[in-house]
Coordinates of C-alpha atoms and ligand atoms in Angstrom, one line a residue:
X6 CA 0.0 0.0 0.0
X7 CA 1.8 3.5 0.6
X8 CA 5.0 1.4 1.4
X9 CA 5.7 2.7 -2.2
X10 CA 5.9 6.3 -0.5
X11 CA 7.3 5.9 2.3
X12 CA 9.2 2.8 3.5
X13 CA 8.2 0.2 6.5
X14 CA 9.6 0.8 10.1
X15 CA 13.0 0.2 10.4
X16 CA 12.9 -3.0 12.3
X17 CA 16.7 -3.4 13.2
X18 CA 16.7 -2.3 16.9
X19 CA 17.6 -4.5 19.7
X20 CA 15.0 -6.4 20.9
X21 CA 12.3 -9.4 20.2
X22 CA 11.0 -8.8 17.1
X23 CA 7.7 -6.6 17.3
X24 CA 4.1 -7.4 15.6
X25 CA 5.4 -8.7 11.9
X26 CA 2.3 -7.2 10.4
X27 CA 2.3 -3.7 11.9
X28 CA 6.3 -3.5 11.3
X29 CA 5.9 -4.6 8.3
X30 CA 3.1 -1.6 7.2
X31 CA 4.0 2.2 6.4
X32 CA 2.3 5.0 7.6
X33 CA -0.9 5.8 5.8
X34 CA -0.6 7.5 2.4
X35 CA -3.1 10.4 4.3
X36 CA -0.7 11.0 6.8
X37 CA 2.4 11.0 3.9
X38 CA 0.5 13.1 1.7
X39 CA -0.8 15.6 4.0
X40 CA 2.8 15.6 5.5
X41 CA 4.1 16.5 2.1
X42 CA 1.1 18.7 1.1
X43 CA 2.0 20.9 4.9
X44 CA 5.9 21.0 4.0
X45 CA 5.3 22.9 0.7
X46 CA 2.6 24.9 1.1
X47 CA 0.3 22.6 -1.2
X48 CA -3.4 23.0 -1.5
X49 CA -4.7 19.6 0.1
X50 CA -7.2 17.7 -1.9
X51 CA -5.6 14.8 -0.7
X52 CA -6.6 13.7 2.8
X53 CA -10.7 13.5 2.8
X54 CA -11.4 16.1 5.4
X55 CA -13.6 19.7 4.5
X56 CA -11.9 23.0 5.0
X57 CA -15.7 24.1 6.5
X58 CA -16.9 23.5 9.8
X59 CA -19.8 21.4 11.0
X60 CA -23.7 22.7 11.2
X61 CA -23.3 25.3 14.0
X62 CA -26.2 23.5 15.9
X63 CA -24.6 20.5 16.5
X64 CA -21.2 22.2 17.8
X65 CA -23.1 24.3 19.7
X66 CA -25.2 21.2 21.2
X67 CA -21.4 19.1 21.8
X68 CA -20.2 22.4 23.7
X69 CA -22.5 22.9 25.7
X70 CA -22.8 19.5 26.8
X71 CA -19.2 19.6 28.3
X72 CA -20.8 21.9 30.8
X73 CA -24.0 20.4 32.3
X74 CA -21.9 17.5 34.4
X75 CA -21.9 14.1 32.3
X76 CA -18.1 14.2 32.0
X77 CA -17.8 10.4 33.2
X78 CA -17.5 7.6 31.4
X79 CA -21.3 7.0 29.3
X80 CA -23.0 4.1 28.6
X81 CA -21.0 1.4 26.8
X82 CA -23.1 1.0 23.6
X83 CA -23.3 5.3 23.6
X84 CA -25.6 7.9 25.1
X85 CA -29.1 7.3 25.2
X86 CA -30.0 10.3 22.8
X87 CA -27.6 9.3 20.4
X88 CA -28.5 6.0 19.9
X89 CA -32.9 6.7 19.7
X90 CA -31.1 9.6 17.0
X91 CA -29.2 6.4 15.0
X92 CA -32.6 4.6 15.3
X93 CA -34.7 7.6 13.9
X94 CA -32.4 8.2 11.1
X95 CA -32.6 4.6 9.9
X96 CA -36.1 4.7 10.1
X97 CA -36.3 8.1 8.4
X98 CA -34.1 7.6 5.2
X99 CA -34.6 3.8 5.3
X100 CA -37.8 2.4 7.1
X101 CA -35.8 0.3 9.1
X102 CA -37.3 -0.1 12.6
X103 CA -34.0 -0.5 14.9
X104 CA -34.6 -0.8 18.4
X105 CA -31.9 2.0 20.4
X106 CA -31.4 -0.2 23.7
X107 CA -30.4 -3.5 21.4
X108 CA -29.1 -2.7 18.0
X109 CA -26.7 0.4 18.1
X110 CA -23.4 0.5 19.0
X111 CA -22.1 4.2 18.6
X112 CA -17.6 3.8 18.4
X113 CA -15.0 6.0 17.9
X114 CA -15.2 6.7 14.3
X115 CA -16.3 4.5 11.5
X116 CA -12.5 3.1 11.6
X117 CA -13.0 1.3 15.2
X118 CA -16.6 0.2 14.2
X119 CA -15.1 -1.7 11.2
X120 CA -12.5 -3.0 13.0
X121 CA -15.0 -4.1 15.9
X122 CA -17.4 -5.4 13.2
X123 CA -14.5 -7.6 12.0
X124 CA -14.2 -9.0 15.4
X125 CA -17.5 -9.5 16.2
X126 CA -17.8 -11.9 13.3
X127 CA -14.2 -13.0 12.4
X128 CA -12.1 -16.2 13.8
X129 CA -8.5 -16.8 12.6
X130 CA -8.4 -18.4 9.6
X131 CA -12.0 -17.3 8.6
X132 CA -12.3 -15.8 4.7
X133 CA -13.0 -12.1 4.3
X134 CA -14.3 -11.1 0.9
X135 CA -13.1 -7.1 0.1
X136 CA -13.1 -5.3 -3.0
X137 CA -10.6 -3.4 -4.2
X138 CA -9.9 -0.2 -4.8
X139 CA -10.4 -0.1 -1.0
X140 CA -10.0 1.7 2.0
X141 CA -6.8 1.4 3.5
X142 CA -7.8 0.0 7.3
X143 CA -9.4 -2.7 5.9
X144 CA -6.8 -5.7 4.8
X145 CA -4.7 -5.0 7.7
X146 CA -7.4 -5.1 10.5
X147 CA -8.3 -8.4 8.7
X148 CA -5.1 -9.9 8.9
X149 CA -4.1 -8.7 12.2
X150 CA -7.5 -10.3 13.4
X151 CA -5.8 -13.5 11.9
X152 CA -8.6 -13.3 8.8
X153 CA -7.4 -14.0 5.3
X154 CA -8.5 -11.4 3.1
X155 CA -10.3 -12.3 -1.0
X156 CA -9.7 -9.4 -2.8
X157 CA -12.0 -9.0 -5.6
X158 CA -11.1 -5.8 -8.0
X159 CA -13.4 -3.5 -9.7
X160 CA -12.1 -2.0 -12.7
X161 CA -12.0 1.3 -14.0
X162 CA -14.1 3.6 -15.7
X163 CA -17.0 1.9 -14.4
X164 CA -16.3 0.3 -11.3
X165 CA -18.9 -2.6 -12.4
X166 CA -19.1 -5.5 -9.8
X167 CA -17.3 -8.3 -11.5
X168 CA -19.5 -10.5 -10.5
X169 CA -18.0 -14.2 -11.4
X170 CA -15.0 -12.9 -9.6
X171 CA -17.1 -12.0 -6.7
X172 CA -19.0 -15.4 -6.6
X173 CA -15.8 -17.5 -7.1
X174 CA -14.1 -15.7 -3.8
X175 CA -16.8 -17.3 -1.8
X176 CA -16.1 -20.6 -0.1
X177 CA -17.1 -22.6 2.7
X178 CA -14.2 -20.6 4.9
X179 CA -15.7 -17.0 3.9
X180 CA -17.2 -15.6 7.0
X181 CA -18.0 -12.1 5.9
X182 CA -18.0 -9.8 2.7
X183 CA -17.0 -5.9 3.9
X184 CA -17.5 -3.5 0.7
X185 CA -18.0 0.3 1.4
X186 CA -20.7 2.3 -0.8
X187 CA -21.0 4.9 -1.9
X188 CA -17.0 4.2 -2.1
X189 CA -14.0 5.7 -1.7
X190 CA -12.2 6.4 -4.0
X191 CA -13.8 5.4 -7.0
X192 CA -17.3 7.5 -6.3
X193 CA -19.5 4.0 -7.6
X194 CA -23.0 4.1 -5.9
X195 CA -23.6 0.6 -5.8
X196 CA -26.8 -0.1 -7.5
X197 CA -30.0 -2.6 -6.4
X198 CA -28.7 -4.9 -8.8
X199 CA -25.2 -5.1 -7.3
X200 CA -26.7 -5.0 -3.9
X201 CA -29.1 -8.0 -4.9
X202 CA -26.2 -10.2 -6.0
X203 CA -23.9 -9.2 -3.4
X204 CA -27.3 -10.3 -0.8
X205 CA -27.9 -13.9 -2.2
X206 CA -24.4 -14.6 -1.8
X207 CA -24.0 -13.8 1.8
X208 CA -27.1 -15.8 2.1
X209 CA -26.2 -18.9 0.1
X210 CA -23.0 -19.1 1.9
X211 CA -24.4 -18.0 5.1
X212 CA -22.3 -15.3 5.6
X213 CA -22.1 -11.7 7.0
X214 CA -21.9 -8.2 5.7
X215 CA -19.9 -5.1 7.5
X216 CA -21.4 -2.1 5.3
X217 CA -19.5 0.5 5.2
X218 CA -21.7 3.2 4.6
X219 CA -20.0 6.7 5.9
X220 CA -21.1 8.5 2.7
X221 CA -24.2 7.7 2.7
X222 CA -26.1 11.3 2.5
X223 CA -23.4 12.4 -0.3
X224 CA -24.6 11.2 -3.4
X225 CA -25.3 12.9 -6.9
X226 CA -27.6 13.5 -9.8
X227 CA -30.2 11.6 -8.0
X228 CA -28.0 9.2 -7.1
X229 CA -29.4 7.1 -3.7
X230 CA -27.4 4.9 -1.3
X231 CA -29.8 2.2 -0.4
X232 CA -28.0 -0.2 2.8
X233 CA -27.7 -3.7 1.9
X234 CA -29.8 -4.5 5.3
X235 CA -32.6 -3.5 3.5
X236 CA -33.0 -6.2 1.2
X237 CA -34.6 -9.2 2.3
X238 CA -33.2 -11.7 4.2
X239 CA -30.2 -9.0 5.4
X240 CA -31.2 -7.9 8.4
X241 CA -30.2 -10.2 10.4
X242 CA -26.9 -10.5 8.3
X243 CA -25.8 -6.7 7.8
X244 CA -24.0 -4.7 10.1
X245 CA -23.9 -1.0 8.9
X246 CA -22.0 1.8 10.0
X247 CA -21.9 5.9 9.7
X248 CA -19.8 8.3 10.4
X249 CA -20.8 12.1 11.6
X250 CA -17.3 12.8 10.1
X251 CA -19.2 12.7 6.7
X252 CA -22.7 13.5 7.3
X253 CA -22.0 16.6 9.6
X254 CA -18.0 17.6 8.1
X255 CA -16.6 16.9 11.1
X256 CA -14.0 14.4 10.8
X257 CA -12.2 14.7 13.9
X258 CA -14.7 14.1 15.5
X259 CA -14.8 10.6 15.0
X260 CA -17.9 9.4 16.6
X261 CA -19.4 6.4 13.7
X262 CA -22.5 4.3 14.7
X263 CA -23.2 0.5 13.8
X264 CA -26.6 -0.7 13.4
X265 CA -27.4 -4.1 13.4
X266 CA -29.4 -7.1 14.3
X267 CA -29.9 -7.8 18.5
X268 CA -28.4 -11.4 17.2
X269 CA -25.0 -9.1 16.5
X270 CA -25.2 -6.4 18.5
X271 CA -23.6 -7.9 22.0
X272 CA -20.5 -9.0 20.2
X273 CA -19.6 -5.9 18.3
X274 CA -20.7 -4.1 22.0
X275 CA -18.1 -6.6 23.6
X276 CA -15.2 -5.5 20.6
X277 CA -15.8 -2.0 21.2
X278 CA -15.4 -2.9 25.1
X279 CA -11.7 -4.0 24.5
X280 CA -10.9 -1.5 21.9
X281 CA -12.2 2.4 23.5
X282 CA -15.1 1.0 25.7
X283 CA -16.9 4.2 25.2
X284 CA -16.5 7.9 22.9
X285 CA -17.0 11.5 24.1
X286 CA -19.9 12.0 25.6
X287 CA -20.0 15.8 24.7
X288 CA -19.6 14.8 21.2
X289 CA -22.5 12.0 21.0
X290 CA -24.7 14.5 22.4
X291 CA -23.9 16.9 19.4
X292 CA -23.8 14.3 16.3
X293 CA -27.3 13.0 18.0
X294 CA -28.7 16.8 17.2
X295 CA -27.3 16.4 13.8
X296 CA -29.2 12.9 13.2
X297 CA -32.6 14.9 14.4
X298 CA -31.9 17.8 11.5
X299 CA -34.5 18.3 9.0
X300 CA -34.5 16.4 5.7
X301 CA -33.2 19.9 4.0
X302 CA -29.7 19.2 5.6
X303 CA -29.4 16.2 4.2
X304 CA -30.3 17.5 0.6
X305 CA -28.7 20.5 0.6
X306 CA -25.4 18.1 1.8
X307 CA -25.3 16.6 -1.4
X308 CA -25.9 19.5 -3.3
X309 CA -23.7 21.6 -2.2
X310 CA -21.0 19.4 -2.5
X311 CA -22.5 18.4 -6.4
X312 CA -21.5 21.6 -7.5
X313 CA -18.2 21.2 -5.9
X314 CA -17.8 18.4 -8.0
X315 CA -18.5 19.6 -10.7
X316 CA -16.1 22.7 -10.2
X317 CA -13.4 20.5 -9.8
X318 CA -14.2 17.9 -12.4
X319 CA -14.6 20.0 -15.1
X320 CA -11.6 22.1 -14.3
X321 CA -9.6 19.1 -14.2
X322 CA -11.0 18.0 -17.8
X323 CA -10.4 21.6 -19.0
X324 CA -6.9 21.2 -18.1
X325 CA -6.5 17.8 -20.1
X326 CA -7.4 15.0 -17.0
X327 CA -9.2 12.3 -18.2
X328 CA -12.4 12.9 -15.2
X329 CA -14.3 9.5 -14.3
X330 CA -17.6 10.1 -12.9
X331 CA -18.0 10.4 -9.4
X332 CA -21.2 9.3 -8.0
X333 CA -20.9 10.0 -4.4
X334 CA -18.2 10.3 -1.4
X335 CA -15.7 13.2 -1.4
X336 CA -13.8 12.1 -4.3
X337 CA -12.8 12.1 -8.0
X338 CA -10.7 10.1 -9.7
X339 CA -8.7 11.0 -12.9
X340 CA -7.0 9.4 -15.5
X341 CA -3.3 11.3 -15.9
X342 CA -2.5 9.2 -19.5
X343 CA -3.8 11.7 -21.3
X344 CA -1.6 14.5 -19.8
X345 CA 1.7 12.8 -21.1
X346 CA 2.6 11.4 -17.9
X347 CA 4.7 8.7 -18.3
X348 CA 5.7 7.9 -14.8
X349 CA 2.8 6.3 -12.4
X350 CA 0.6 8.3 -9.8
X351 CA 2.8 8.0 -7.0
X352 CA 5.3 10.1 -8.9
X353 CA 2.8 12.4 -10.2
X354 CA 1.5 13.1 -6.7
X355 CA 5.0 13.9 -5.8
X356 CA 5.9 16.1 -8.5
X357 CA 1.9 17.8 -8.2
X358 CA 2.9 18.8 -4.6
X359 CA 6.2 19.6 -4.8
X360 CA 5.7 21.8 -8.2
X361 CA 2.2 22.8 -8.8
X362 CA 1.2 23.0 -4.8
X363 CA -1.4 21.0 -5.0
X364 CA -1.8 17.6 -3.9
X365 CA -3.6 14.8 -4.4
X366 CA -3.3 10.7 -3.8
X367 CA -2.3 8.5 -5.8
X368 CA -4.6 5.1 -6.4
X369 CA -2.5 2.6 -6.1
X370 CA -2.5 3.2 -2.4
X371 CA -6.0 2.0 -2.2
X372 CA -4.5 -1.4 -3.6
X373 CA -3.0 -4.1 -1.4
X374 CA -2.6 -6.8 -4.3
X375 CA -0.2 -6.2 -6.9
X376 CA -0.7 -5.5 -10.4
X377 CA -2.9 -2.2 -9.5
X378 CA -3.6 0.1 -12.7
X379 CA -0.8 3.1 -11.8
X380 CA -2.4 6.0 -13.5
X381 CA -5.1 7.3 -11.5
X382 CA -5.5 10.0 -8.8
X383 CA -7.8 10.6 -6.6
X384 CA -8.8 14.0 -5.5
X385 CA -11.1 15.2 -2.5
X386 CA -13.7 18.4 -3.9
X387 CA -15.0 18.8 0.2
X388 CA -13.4 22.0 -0.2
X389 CA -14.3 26.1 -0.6
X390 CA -14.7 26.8 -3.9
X391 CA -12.2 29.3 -4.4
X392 CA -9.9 27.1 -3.2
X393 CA -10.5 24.7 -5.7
X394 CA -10.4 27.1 -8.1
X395 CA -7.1 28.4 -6.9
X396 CA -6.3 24.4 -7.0
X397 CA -7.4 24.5 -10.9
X398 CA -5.3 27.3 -11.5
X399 CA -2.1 26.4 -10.4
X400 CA -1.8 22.9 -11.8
X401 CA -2.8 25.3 -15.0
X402 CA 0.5 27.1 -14.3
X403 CA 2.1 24.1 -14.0
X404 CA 1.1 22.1 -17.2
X405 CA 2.0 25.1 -19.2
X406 CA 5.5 25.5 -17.7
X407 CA 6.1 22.0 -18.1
X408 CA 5.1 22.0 -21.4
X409 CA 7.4 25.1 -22.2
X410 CA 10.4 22.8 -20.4
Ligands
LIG16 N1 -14.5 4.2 5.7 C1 -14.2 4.9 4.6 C2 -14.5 4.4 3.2 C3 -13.6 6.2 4.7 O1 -13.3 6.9 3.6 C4 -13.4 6.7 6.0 C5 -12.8 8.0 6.0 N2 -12.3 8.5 7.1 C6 -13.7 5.9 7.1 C7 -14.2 4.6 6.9 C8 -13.4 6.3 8.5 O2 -14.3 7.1 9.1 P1 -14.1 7.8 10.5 O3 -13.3 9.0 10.3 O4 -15.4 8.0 11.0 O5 -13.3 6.8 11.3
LIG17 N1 -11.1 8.8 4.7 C1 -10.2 9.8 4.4 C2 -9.7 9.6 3.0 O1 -10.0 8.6 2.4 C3 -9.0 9.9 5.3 C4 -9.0 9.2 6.6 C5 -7.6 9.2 7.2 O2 -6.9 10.1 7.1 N2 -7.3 8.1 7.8 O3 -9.0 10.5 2.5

């Protein structure tokens, strides 16, 4: 993964030797980029994060909160309010009736929920089906949970599920499919027939699904997420998480919610348990305003960050990017062929921050089999837009200058 950018731990101190697998792992290409991004003065449409706050309200609501005396440890499974506000909002957008006291557990982020969704499913040894281009937590939670990860890749433009692929990477040892839609970074919105096949083969092979839904409220041109526990037969199956880092732009935050079945609930309760037991109560308090907000939030969420989209994607077109369509999440993803680049998107990230001032992250990090297609990059558009058009107009500068070299 972003060994490629920077290199694995130097493992040659004294001592026993430390976990292979985390030694064995660089630092997150979000970390590097935004590293890189910070040292020369780059524009950052790398790392997913908004350079816009959260709805007032809900900071308002987490603020105040830190000052009426519940500073102690909350309930295990998360505040009361918050999780009747995770039950109302599945109900609202979905019809699913989720009882608050039995099926929510409310983590640290979406990262810990997956990780905790993992282990309330996974033994060593047991299959886990993932699709690739994919987040960048998700093969080495699964491996250091002692799962063996299936990687199934989608291919690029269209991100279509490949579906005898997808069938042949289930087997009698595959405990659990964990896919992420809308996803990052290829912006697919999976659609109800992906989401049917996807359903009969977690139910022929009597498996489980980890959702990873964090984008679910950003979605385009009428794009809509629909959760996977809502087709039949999934709900006792499905565990499906959020994040308020995406529906309310607050990503550090990190307060993510999993809603699933009573069968599940106590053992992703008991992972979270061992991995924070609990998350800020000031914070719950806030992001369980934000689930209550009127349905215009949520529209004018994806809307406004539509046109930022399309700001972006068509400057990057403009300036000779070969522009995928982006369906949903933060993202874009461009083809850098057609600019002349010969070298592959690691080095064209490089050379983007170090020369343009702009930075963005290269694909291949979102690979963690070989053979990954090198020339794509993903950019994030949760930006201002002036600053994406200042953005546009300084990798202008630097096209032209390179093409005068
Ligand atoms: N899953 C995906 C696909 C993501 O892009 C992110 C981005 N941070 C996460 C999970 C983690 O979300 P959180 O910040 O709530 O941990
Ligand atoms: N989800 C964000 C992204 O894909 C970053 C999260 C992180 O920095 N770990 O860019």
């Amino acid at each position: 993964m972003s060994q490629a950018v920077l290199p694995a731990q130097n493992t040659s101190r004294p001592g026993r030797p430390q976990n292979e697998l985390l030694s064995a792992t660089g630092t997150t290409i979000f970390t590097v980029m935004s590293a890189l991004a910070n040292q020369h003065g780059a524009i950052n449409l790398g790392q997913g994060f908004p350079d816009y706050d959260g709805p007032e309200d809900v900071i308002e609501a987490a603020a105040a909160a830190l000052k009426d005396g519940r500073n102690q440890y909350p309930p295990l499974t998360g505040v009361p309010e918050l999780r009747s506000a995770v039950a109302a909002h599945n109900k609202r957008f979905y019809g699913i009736d989720i009882d608050p006291n039995a099926e929510v557990v409310v983590t640290s982020g979406a990262t810990e929920a997956i990780t905790a969704c993992l282990m309330a499913v996974i033994n060593p040894g047991d299959e886990v089906v993932l699709l690739e281009p994919l987040y960048d937590t998700y093969v080495p939670t699964v491996k250091l949970l002692g799962g063996i990860p299936k990687l199934v890749r989608l291919s690029p433009p269209g991100w279509d599920l490949p579906r005898a692929e997808l069938a042949a990477a289930f087997t009698a040892r595959t405990k659990a499919i964990l896919f992420n839609t809308p996803m990052n970074p290829t912006g697919k919105v999976f659609t109800p027939d992906d989401l049917a096949f996807i359903a009969e083969l977690v139910q022929r092979h009597d498996t489980y699904a980890i959702c990873d839904e964090v984008y679910e409220h950003l979605t385009f041109d009428g794009w809509k997420h629909i959760p996977l526990m809502t087709l039949p037969g999934m709900r006792e199956r499905c565990m499906r998480i959020g994040s308020a880092g995406k529906t309310f732009n607050l990503t550090g935050w990190k307060v993510g919610y999993v809603t699933c079945d009573r069968s599940l609930q106590p053992n992703v309760a008991k992972a979270h348990q061992n991995l924070t037991f609990t998350t800020a109560p000031n914070l719950q308090r806030g992001v369980a305003v934000g689930l209550l907000k009127d349905d215009a939030y949520f529209a004018n969420l994806s809307a406004s960050l539509q046109a930022k989209r399309d700001l972006l994607g068509a400057g990057l077109a403009r300036l000779g990017f070969g522009v995928l369509e982006s369906r949903g999440s933060y993202f874009i993803t461009t083809d850098i062929r057609p600019l002349g680049w010969m070298e592959d998107d690691v080095a064209f990230c490089r050379v983007l921050t170090e020369e343009a001032r702009v930075t963005a992250i290269p694909n291949t990090a979102f690979y963690a089999a070989s053979g990954a297609p090198a020339h794509y990059v993903r950019f994030a558009f949760c930006k201002n837009e002036a600053l994406l058009a200042e953005a546009l107009l300084r990798i202008e500068a630097w096209l032209q200058a390179r093409a005068g070299r």
